[in-house]
XYZ file of C-alpha atoms in Angstrom:
317
model
C 12.474 -18.079 3.072
C 15.474 -16.015 3.509
C 14.758 -12.178 3.336
C 16.915 -11.594 0.126
C 15.164 -14.184 -1.857
C 11.704 -13.395 -0.536
C 12.359 -9.619 -1.402
C 13.210 -10.787 -5.116
C 10.075 -12.807 -5.211
C 7.908 -9.942 -4.075
C 9.594 -7.720 -6.640
C 8.670 -10.155 -9.477
C 5.117 -9.627 -8.675
C 5.626 -5.961 -8.025
C 7.850 -4.707 -10.802
C 5.229 -5.413 -13.388
C 2.045 -4.165 -11.997
C 3.986 -5.144 -9.823
C 2.563 -7.700 -7.468
C -0.849 -8.317 -8.488
C -2.662 -11.416 -7.350
C -4.760 -13.232 -4.940
C -5.676 -12.558 -1.461
C -6.758 -15.085 1.216
C -10.242 -14.676 0.602
C -9.994 -15.967 -2.963
C -10.560 -19.588 -3.662
C -7.123 -20.962 -5.022
C -7.422 -22.812 -8.392
C -10.380 -21.092 -9.878
C -9.980 -19.225 -13.158
C -13.576 -17.866 -13.367
C -14.802 -14.574 -11.984
C -16.253 -15.184 -8.660
C -19.747 -13.585 -8.256
C -20.099 -11.081 -5.485
C -20.683 -12.636 -2.041
C -23.451 -11.503 -0.070
C -22.087 -8.530 2.047
C -21.884 -8.971 5.903
C -24.120 -6.808 7.820
C -21.505 -4.527 9.316
C -17.877 -3.729 9.448
C -16.697 -4.282 13.149
C -13.829 -4.979 15.497
C -13.570 -8.679 16.066
C -10.602 -8.348 18.660
C -7.941 -5.933 19.924
C -4.523 -7.315 21.007
C -2.043 -5.099 22.771
C 1.427 -6.631 21.900
C 3.440 -4.134 23.956
C 3.307 -0.370 24.922
C 3.017 0.781 21.355
C 1.745 -2.035 19.305
C -1.955 -2.637 19.103
C -3.394 -5.391 16.575
C -6.790 -5.247 15.448
C -8.845 -8.040 13.829
C -11.687 -6.393 11.718
C -14.631 -7.998 9.896
C -14.781 -6.199 6.651
C -17.796 -5.826 4.356
C -15.674 -4.773 1.379
C -13.597 -8.013 1.645
C -16.296 -10.307 3.084
C -13.723 -11.640 5.469
C -11.742 -10.744 8.570
C -8.473 -8.992 8.191
C -5.889 -7.414 10.533
C -4.130 -4.093 11.009
C -1.249 -3.252 13.191
C -0.988 0.121 15.002
C 1.964 1.828 16.602
C 0.557 4.323 19.055
C 2.299 7.548 19.826
C 3.152 8.407 23.384
C 0.287 9.908 25.363
C -2.202 8.295 22.682
C -5.143 8.661 25.221
C -4.458 12.411 25.680
C -5.987 13.645 22.483
C -8.366 12.593 19.761
C -6.766 13.920 16.517
C -3.281 12.425 16.008
C -1.687 13.027 12.806
C -1.583 9.560 10.880
C 1.007 7.812 8.908
C -0.160 4.888 6.865
C 2.473 2.267 5.857
C 1.522 -0.091 2.975
C 3.286 -3.490 2.583
C 4.420 -5.136 -0.697
C 3.411 -8.416 -2.403
C 3.515 -11.610 -0.341
C 4.056 -9.628 2.838
C 1.392 -8.644 5.480
C 0.437 -6.105 8.099
C 3.537 -7.357 10.211
C 6.217 -6.682 7.693
C 7.132 -2.992 8.467
C 7.655 -3.685 12.279
C 9.287 -7.035 11.615
C 11.805 -5.886 8.876
C 12.536 -2.308 9.486
C 13.304 -0.035 12.515
C 9.967 1.989 12.070
C 9.197 1.491 15.834
C 12.437 3.296 16.677
C 12.094 5.909 13.799
C 8.524 7.036 15.037
C 9.060 6.579 18.857
C 9.606 10.341 19.563
C 7.340 11.527 16.907
C 3.630 12.436 17.751
C 2.177 10.214 14.941
C -0.226 7.385 14.695
C 1.240 4.659 12.483
C -1.294 2.531 10.622
C -0.053 -0.737 8.944
C -3.074 -2.595 7.368
C -3.158 -5.882 5.683
C -3.274 -5.311 1.945
C -3.658 -8.941 0.706
C -0.695 -11.068 -0.532
C -1.232 -9.634 -4.002
C -4.347 -7.563 -3.505
C -2.798 -4.616 -5.524
C -4.785 -1.965 -3.320
C -7.588 -2.184 -5.656
C -11.294 -3.191 -5.823
C -11.035 -6.171 -8.009
C -12.761 -6.193 -11.488
C -13.757 -9.658 -11.177
C -15.087 -10.069 -14.758
C -17.095 -6.999 -14.540
C -19.180 -7.971 -11.741
C -16.984 -6.449 -9.017
C -17.423 -7.805 -5.553
C -14.764 -8.830 -2.973
C -11.946 -8.409 -2.689
C -12.427 -4.845 -2.595
C -9.096 -3.565 -1.019
C -9.633 0.179 -1.742
C -12.992 0.207 -0.267
C -12.031 -1.413 2.716
C -9.094 0.742 3.524
C -10.519 4.220 2.491
C -14.233 3.698 3.256
C -14.216 1.258 6.197
C -10.766 1.208 7.979
C -10.055 5.070 7.683
C -13.343 6.200 9.144
C -13.126 3.334 11.817
C -9.727 4.824 13.082
C -11.036 8.368 13.135
C -14.029 7.365 14.965
C -12.406 4.789 17.564
C -8.680 5.006 17.591
C -8.009 8.804 17.860
C -6.900 9.339 14.204
C -7.045 12.929 13.007
C -7.835 14.422 9.553
C -4.109 15.140 8.641
C -2.761 11.788 7.008
C 0.095 10.788 4.896
C 0.750 7.369 3.160
C 3.835 5.440 2.093
C 4.765 2.041 0.831
C 7.110 -0.309 -0.889
C 6.773 -2.294 -3.828
C 3.092 -3.140 -4.383
C 2.476 -0.661 -1.545
C 4.259 2.160 -3.298
C 1.583 1.839 -6.069
C -0.911 1.786 -3.433
C 0.228 4.821 -1.850
C -0.104 6.840 -4.954
C -3.422 5.442 -5.835
C -4.823 6.264 -2.485
C -3.242 9.740 -2.681
C -5.086 10.446 -5.948
C -8.195 10.012 -4.085
C -7.731 13.293 -2.130
C -7.461 11.941 1.595
C -3.709 12.349 2.126
C -1.455 15.366 2.477
C 1.595 13.548 1.376
C 2.705 10.147 -0.277
C 5.850 8.221 -0.974
C 6.570 5.414 -3.089
C 9.750 3.210 -2.623
C 10.165 0.932 -5.533
C 6.584 1.142 -6.500
C 4.925 -0.044 -9.735
C 4.028 3.328 -10.897
C 3.313 2.916 -14.599
C 1.616 -0.614 -15.058
C 1.095 0.097 -18.711
C 4.546 0.714 -19.570
C 6.315 -1.639 -22.135
C 6.360 -5.275 -20.872
C 4.637 -4.578 -17.739
C 1.314 -6.244 -18.569
C 3.036 -9.470 -19.311
C 4.998 -9.238 -16.071
C 1.634 -9.022 -14.319
C 0.687 -12.278 -15.711
C 3.966 -13.816 -14.618
C 3.835 -12.311 -11.174
C 0.311 -13.554 -10.613
C 1.297 -17.012 -11.612
C 4.327 -17.027 -9.185
C 2.782 -15.049 -6.349
C -0.727 -16.364 -6.315
C -0.836 -19.824 -8.100
C -4.248 -20.682 -9.599
C -5.638 -17.105 -9.642
C -6.724 -15.757 -13.151
C -4.676 -12.528 -13.182
C -7.550 -10.861 -15.138
C -9.767 -10.827 -12.088
C -7.899 -7.896 -10.787
C -8.144 -5.316 -13.755
C -9.319 -7.363 -16.655
C -7.325 -7.650 -19.948
C -4.918 -4.624 -20.527
C -6.336 -4.151 -23.911
C -10.107 -5.092 -23.593
C -10.328 -3.385 -20.248
C -7.875 -0.546 -20.994
C -9.842 2.079 -19.068
C -9.868 -0.210 -15.876
C -6.057 -0.324 -16.077
C -5.779 3.344 -16.610
C -7.949 3.936 -13.538
C -5.348 1.964 -11.559
C -2.281 3.268 -13.027
C -0.481 6.119 -11.023
C 1.012 7.371 -14.362
C -2.449 8.100 -15.603
C -3.728 9.518 -12.345
C -0.733 11.821 -11.993
C -2.929 14.988 -12.430
C -4.911 14.037 -9.332
C -1.943 14.373 -7.119
C -1.710 18.210 -7.479
C -1.158 19.710 -4.013
C 0.062 16.438 -2.420
C 3.587 16.468 -1.188
C 5.295 13.554 -3.043
C 8.456 11.463 -2.652
C 9.524 8.679 -5.302
C 12.435 6.553 -5.166
C 13.806 3.461 -6.817
C 17.192 1.743 -7.215
C 19.384 -0.001 -9.511
C 21.021 -3.192 -8.448
C 18.764 -6.204 -9.495
C 16.425 -6.970 -12.428
C 13.278 -6.296 -10.305
C 14.613 -2.992 -8.997
C 15.608 -1.857 -12.418
C 12.121 -2.509 -13.697
C 10.652 -0.449 -10.726
C 13.321 2.248 -11.545
C 12.150 2.711 -15.028
C 8.387 2.860 -13.849
C 9.263 5.469 -11.296
C 11.311 7.706 -13.752
C 8.311 7.548 -16.262
C 5.916 8.680 -13.283
C 8.165 11.373 -12.136
C 8.561 12.687 -15.774
C 4.800 12.657 -16.029
C 4.540 14.748 -12.829
C 7.091 17.257 -14.270
C 5.136 17.580 -17.586
C 2.005 18.584 -15.430
C 4.016 20.906 -13.307
C 3.642 18.899 -10.060
C 6.492 18.928 -7.800
C 8.020 15.774 -6.557
C 11.109 14.864 -4.644
C 12.889 11.902 -6.231
C 15.878 9.670 -5.133
C 17.225 7.268 -7.669
C 20.070 5.326 -6.160
C 22.109 2.198 -6.137
C 20.333 -0.683 -4.177
C 18.178 -3.734 -4.660
C 14.599 -4.608 -4.291
C 14.548 -5.262 -0.510
C 13.920 -3.894 2.936
C 17.413 -2.346 3.469
C 16.624 -0.032 0.664
C 13.115 0.706 1.884
C 14.170 1.408 5.398
C 16.700 3.938 4.285
C 14.102 5.495 1.863
C 11.559 5.767 4.762
C 14.290 7.651 6.642
C 14.816 9.940 3.784
C 11.038 10.672 3.069
C 10.156 10.834 6.806
C 10.621 14.574 7.306
C 8.617 15.439 4.307
C 5.775 13.188 5.413
C 5.728 14.540 8.908
C 5.987 18.128 7.873
C 2.918 17.635 5.500
C 0.709 16.361 8.545
C 2.065 18.778 11.170
C 4.167 16.153 13.082
C 7.659 16.683 14.262
C 10.336 13.960 13.872
C 12.738 13.857 16.820
């Protein structure tokens, strides 16, 4: 699939809730909530694969997902010389995976001279960086629990990650960045074309459409339930409603204008930024001309990078 076409498809899933849907651990074609599967006995490293001097790819057995998953690391120079490196998490968008940032942007070159450990986890094709509601019974996939309660401590214990961490993401990952920052573990957060107000006009309907397109056969209600009947579940995953939890976090929000998907993301981002302003929470914004794709997201990462690095005590070259 050509990058432009793929980017637009990602956006359909993202601009609404944007990009909510199934992950590989789900059984395609089932519309009934899956009961929680028995949790594996532990979270562990299945394999480590050194791809080159800086890229290290891990395969992890996750209890929260009841499956194996991958994460790609970009190691700083002299990685073995200290145990408390500043950390930058980069979250991908819908239909993408843990390889997307290195495959489609210049993040390797951007971070080469900065003393920062870059963490790029898989978040599911349409996982929404959330613990799925699953008809009220919970259970896997639990993406938030995997990232924050399993992977983050694992990186600190075994891969020299320090306590000062920032998070950024595009499209679905932009929503995830703000959701995770609201949990209090990150010094800074940046959203590029993220779904930052999932209860805005027309957005729940777009969630249904995005799930149907991006993860065919999965009941969209498995993620957060019905937007009316499970309103509180939706609010608990809506950056707009969680804006007050971001006080003290360095924030960057951007979105463009140039295609239907990006225009939807733009409206969500402006509503979110307006909510922050109402609460007296500082945010740096950049609303620009540009479509929903990696060309824009690479540019926005460059713009946000000094802010992110300053917040965690790393110095970009």
